[in-house]
Amino acid sequence: MNTTMKLSGFALGLAAVFGAAYGVGRVAGPVTPAAAETAHDGNADTGHGATGEAGHGGTEGASGHLPGGLLVSDRGYTLTPVTAAAGEFAFQITGPDGRPVTAYDVAHDKRMHLIVARRDLSGFRHVHPDLSPDGTWRVASPLDGPGAWRAFADFTPTGGEALTLGVDVTVPGPLTARPLPAPATSTTVDGYTVTLAGDPQPGRTAELTLTISRDGQPVTDLEPYLGAYGHLVALRQGDLAYLHVHPDGAPGDGRTAPGPAVTFLAEVPSAGAYRLYLDFKHGGAVHTAEFTVVAGATATPPATTTAATPPATTPGVPAPTGEAGHGTPGHGHN
Ligand SMILES: [Cu+2]
């Protein structure tokens, strides 16, 4: 398994993935007008030749040049939330034939990875729904409180290629707009301290090394989680473009130590602010450490006040509180 997931400009001919997660190559270029035009020239297949492409479905091929997670429908596959019981989140993936997809390949131990975050990049969760025979995926709702959420379904339909589709989901209720926490190279979660070294740059592969300690001691017995010592998701501020990065090296490959450092190779599609979410497993539990990083020397700092608020559902939006460092304590995985 090639666990190096990176994103690069297709124009440079680099093998790259942004959002096409779990080792199935798909080239995604920077989001530029030129790339967008190329995507519509009717011959937009230059981007996804790394694997046998199937199921193009005669539909748009724009995603070949886009980061993942920005489209609700791509190559004939559409993500549709469906009515769910209280406390549950449910959805279907419909395929090129218009029917719910029921056959999926396992990627990183699971047939479906569901990632959610609010539009203001708070509330990140990564969970694994269960599939009903009718093609409905169900999971205890990870939408933890009011807000405008983005839900990402990261999957590989059998016979097709890996896709990440995204859909907006609104949870009504009073909403507190939360500023993006300031960039930092160290954070704590569940008693662990995680430090980040590396400097992501658009259009270039950067090594990101995350180092985990507890009580001042390096953690050297990380447990494999979904086939790796760490999973890193990056979401771009502004549109929540989705990047799933896997570590450089895998458990049992003879060269990868179980901590304290986990190294990733990543490229970001543009300058700007990103929120990074590192999932790692230790002590039998999965923990998520979050970082804000700003890529590119010319990037503007992340906004510190307003975040997108859904006008229809926030009749009494309180003023931003200036609250920072909203983490996801108690965040869990199934
Ligand atoms: Cu997952």
XYZ file of C-alpha atoms and ligand atoms in Angstrom:
335
model
C 0.000 0.000 0.000
C 1.344 3.337 -0.923
C 0.625 5.398 2.098
C 2.087 8.556 0.749
C -0.831 10.772 0.015
C 0.036 14.076 -1.407
C -1.467 16.755 -3.445
C 0.146 18.515 -6.273
C -0.516 20.405 -9.415
C -1.424 18.049 -12.180
C 0.269 20.409 -14.560
C 3.523 19.416 -12.974
C 2.753 15.790 -13.583
C 3.148 14.772 -10.020
C 1.264 11.810 -8.689
C -1.023 13.366 -6.226
C -4.124 13.005 -4.237
C -6.274 15.539 -2.564
C -9.313 13.976 -1.092
C -9.094 10.796 -3.090
C -8.138 8.994 0.015
C -6.876 5.598 0.931
C -4.212 5.013 -1.590
C -6.159 5.241 -4.778
C -4.447 7.800 -6.867
C -6.263 10.715 -8.293
C -4.529 13.806 -9.370
C -5.958 16.997 -8.120
C -4.615 20.289 -9.184
C -4.638 23.651 -7.588
C -7.955 25.357 -7.681
C -7.323 27.891 -10.360
C -9.421 29.246 -13.185
C -7.150 27.431 -15.605
C -7.746 24.141 -13.885
C -11.456 24.729 -13.801
C -11.526 25.388 -17.504
C -9.499 22.328 -18.222
C -11.976 20.322 -16.253
C -14.714 21.353 -18.595
C -12.982 20.824 -21.858
C -14.600 17.470 -22.286
C -11.350 15.624 -22.027
C -10.645 15.981 -18.399
C -9.277 12.554 -17.803
C -5.684 13.592 -17.544
C -6.035 13.750 -13.847
C -6.955 10.308 -12.716
C -4.842 7.807 -14.489
C -3.135 6.356 -11.472
C -5.635 3.582 -11.082
C -7.987 1.856 -13.405
C -10.720 4.346 -13.608
C -14.186 3.002 -13.761
C -17.617 4.330 -13.460
C -17.213 7.708 -14.956
C -20.861 7.428 -15.615
C -20.937 9.981 -18.373
C -21.148 12.713 -15.817
C -18.946 15.608 -14.971
C -15.282 14.948 -14.543
C -14.506 18.175 -12.794
C -13.373 16.545 -9.612
C -10.269 15.286 -11.333
C -8.866 18.738 -10.833
C -10.482 19.607 -7.561
C -9.616 18.800 -4.003
C -11.876 16.194 -2.476
C -15.046 16.776 -0.583
C -16.203 19.826 -2.506
C -18.807 18.012 -4.597
C -21.999 16.343 -3.453
C -22.145 14.397 -6.696
C -19.229 13.167 -8.744
C -18.829 10.631 -11.535
C -22.350 9.413 -11.129
C -22.195 8.951 -7.358
C -24.247 11.190 -5.098
C -24.267 11.587 -1.339
C -27.768 11.992 0.081
C -28.643 12.270 3.764
C -31.852 10.381 4.551
C -34.320 10.527 7.378
C -32.858 9.004 10.491
C -34.017 8.092 13.942
C -33.360 10.567 16.721
C -29.709 10.620 17.606
C -28.751 8.926 14.383
C -27.254 10.133 11.134
C -28.119 8.217 7.976
C -27.278 8.589 4.315
C -27.073 6.795 1.029
C -24.691 6.848 -1.879
C -26.603 6.536 -5.116
C -24.710 5.188 -8.068
C -24.711 5.870 -11.789
C -27.857 3.737 -12.101
C -29.677 5.956 -9.621
C -29.942 3.226 -7.015
C -28.294 3.150 -3.596
C -24.868 1.558 -3.784
C -24.578 -1.594 -1.667
C -21.142 -2.903 -2.684
C -18.054 -1.162 -1.374
C -14.393 -2.036 -1.165
C -12.719 -2.087 2.204
C -10.135 0.670 2.509
C -8.205 1.029 5.734
C -10.293 -1.572 7.474
C -13.612 0.066 6.633
C -16.007 0.321 3.743
C -17.074 3.810 4.712
C -15.308 6.616 6.508
C -17.587 9.458 7.550
C -15.909 12.679 8.582
C -17.838 15.665 9.840
C -16.858 19.174 10.842
C -18.700 22.413 11.252
C -18.206 25.028 8.597
C -16.127 26.946 11.139
C -13.865 23.848 11.388
C -14.954 22.959 14.916
C -16.498 19.699 16.002
C -14.406 17.309 13.902
C -15.424 13.636 14.107
C -14.374 10.593 12.118
C -16.739 7.630 12.446
C -17.628 4.412 10.664
C -21.295 3.844 9.844
C -22.972 0.501 9.371
C -24.482 -0.491 6.054
C -28.014 -1.819 5.783
C -28.880 -4.189 2.950
C -30.875 -1.431 1.257
C -27.796 0.742 0.923
C -28.475 3.043 3.876
C -25.522 3.912 6.101
C -26.357 4.587 9.757
C -24.283 5.806 12.678
C -24.878 7.433 16.041
C -24.951 11.053 14.987
C -21.542 12.680 15.126
C -23.191 16.081 14.618
C -22.541 17.286 18.096
C -24.629 20.402 18.466
C -26.108 23.212 16.396
C -24.412 24.565 13.360
C -23.710 24.289 9.688
C -21.903 21.005 9.269
C -20.084 19.460 6.362
C -20.284 15.676 6.142
C -17.689 13.858 4.039
C -18.223 10.309 2.829
C -14.878 8.735 1.933
C -15.366 5.413 0.165
C -14.598 3.218 -2.807
C -17.590 1.746 -4.631
C -16.791 -1.754 -5.838
C -15.734 -1.434 -9.431
C -15.154 2.277 -9.106
C -12.479 4.545 -7.776
C -12.092 6.180 -4.407
C -14.287 9.197 -3.897
C -14.880 11.768 -1.225
C -18.268 13.423 -1.496
C -19.390 16.234 0.768
C -22.768 17.546 1.781
C -23.956 20.348 4.035
C -26.119 19.394 6.975
C -27.659 21.943 9.308
C -28.411 21.232 12.924
C -30.840 23.915 14.128
C -30.335 25.774 17.344
C -28.519 28.728 18.772
C -25.130 28.948 17.190
C -21.976 30.436 18.556
C -19.595 31.345 15.799
C -16.195 30.106 16.779
C -12.999 31.618 15.492
C -10.366 29.400 14.019
C -7.754 28.841 16.721
C -4.476 30.576 16.017
C -1.699 28.618 14.338
C 0.268 26.616 16.864
C 2.881 23.888 16.838
C 1.758 22.180 20.011
C -1.573 21.075 21.371
C -2.938 18.799 24.037
C -5.698 16.225 23.898
C -6.795 13.677 26.482
C -3.594 14.229 28.459
C -1.314 13.862 25.455
C 0.881 16.607 24.084
C 1.290 16.588 20.333
C 3.788 18.776 18.533
C 3.852 19.566 14.845
C 7.014 20.146 12.834
C 6.944 21.037 9.183
C 5.777 23.787 6.949
C 3.188 22.934 4.326
C 3.663 24.744 1.056
C 1.303 24.851 -1.902
C 2.552 22.872 -4.856
C 5.342 21.194 -2.955
C 5.601 18.082 -0.851
C 6.303 18.891 2.763
C 7.139 16.548 5.557
C 4.858 16.976 8.524
C 6.023 15.248 11.672
C 3.701 14.889 14.617
C 5.292 13.813 17.882
C 3.267 12.471 20.772
C 4.166 12.507 24.446
C 2.372 12.032 27.715
C 3.492 13.303 31.100
C 6.685 14.497 29.459
C 7.536 11.026 28.174
C 7.608 10.144 24.482
C 4.887 7.695 23.535
C 6.660 4.767 21.872
C 3.873 2.228 21.844
C 1.269 3.717 19.575
C -1.306 1.188 18.466
C -2.201 0.684 14.825
C -5.476 2.337 14.009
C -7.062 1.495 10.672
C -3.745 0.128 9.492
C -1.565 3.080 10.433
C -0.036 4.817 13.428
C -1.818 7.996 12.524
C -4.425 9.420 10.224
C -4.316 13.035 9.248
C -7.181 14.974 7.732
C -6.758 18.564 6.642
C -9.651 20.890 5.897
C -9.107 24.188 4.144
C -10.626 27.239 5.764
C -13.207 28.842 3.533
C -14.484 25.868 1.587
C -13.515 22.818 3.643
C -11.612 21.196 0.812
C -10.699 17.805 2.186
C -7.272 16.206 2.318
C -6.712 12.813 3.897
C -3.047 12.075 4.396
C -1.522 8.813 5.525
C 1.825 8.387 7.210
C 5.105 7.704 5.552
C 5.421 4.094 6.634
C 3.116 1.477 8.073
C 3.071 -0.759 11.133
C 5.118 -3.876 10.556
C 7.028 -2.612 7.545
C 10.306 -2.991 9.393
C 11.166 0.687 9.378
C 8.257 2.432 11.026
C 8.403 2.855 14.781
C 5.225 3.042 16.861
C 5.942 6.586 17.923
C 6.681 8.988 19.276
C 6.883 10.571 15.829
C 4.506 9.979 12.949
C 5.583 11.482 9.656
C 3.315 12.462 6.802
C 4.085 13.691 3.325
C 1.568 16.253 2.250
C 0.973 18.942 -0.251
C -1.713 21.519 0.090
C -3.582 22.885 -2.924
C -3.213 26.549 -2.128
C -1.875 29.045 0.312
C -4.128 29.734 3.233
C -5.260 28.360 6.542
C -5.956 24.709 7.184
C -7.120 22.809 10.211
C -5.285 19.529 10.723
C -6.838 16.648 12.637
C -4.559 13.805 13.714
C -6.202 10.578 14.834
C -3.936 8.257 16.796
C -4.584 5.281 19.026
C -2.994 4.670 22.396
C -4.196 2.998 25.546
C -7.000 1.376 23.622
C -8.601 4.670 22.680
C -8.481 6.925 19.655
C -7.499 10.526 20.264
C -7.715 13.507 17.946
C -5.199 16.328 18.068
C -5.995 19.503 16.146
C -3.757 22.173 14.678
C -4.200 25.274 12.614
C -1.521 25.782 9.996
C -1.104 28.540 7.445
C 0.462 27.403 4.208
C 2.421 29.664 1.940
C 4.414 32.759 2.696
C 1.826 35.088 1.242
C -1.096 33.630 3.101
C -3.254 35.916 5.105
C -3.711 34.901 8.700
C -6.868 32.995 9.486
C -9.880 35.044 10.359
C -10.229 35.454 14.061
C -13.815 36.493 14.357
C -16.636 35.503 12.139
C -17.333 32.148 10.682
C -20.023 31.267 8.262
C -23.403 31.174 9.935
C -26.447 29.660 8.351
C -28.935 32.488 8.131
C -31.987 30.274 8.139
C -31.302 28.627 11.427
C -29.671 31.167 13.651
C -32.362 33.583 14.726
C -30.531 34.529 17.876
C -26.916 34.295 16.964
C -24.920 35.560 19.873
C -21.949 37.728 19.193
C -18.756 35.800 18.739
C -17.357 35.094 22.117
C -13.750 35.054 21.170
C -13.644 31.560 22.489
C -10.609 29.802 21.175
C -9.187 26.370 21.284
C -12.443 24.562 20.878
C -11.319 21.025 20.750
C -13.211 17.842 20.660
C -12.907 16.452 24.129
C -14.653 13.194 24.467
C -14.348 12.671 20.775
C -14.679 9.042 20.025
C -14.461 6.585 17.252
C -16.339 3.508 16.444
Cu -12.355 6.110 8.899
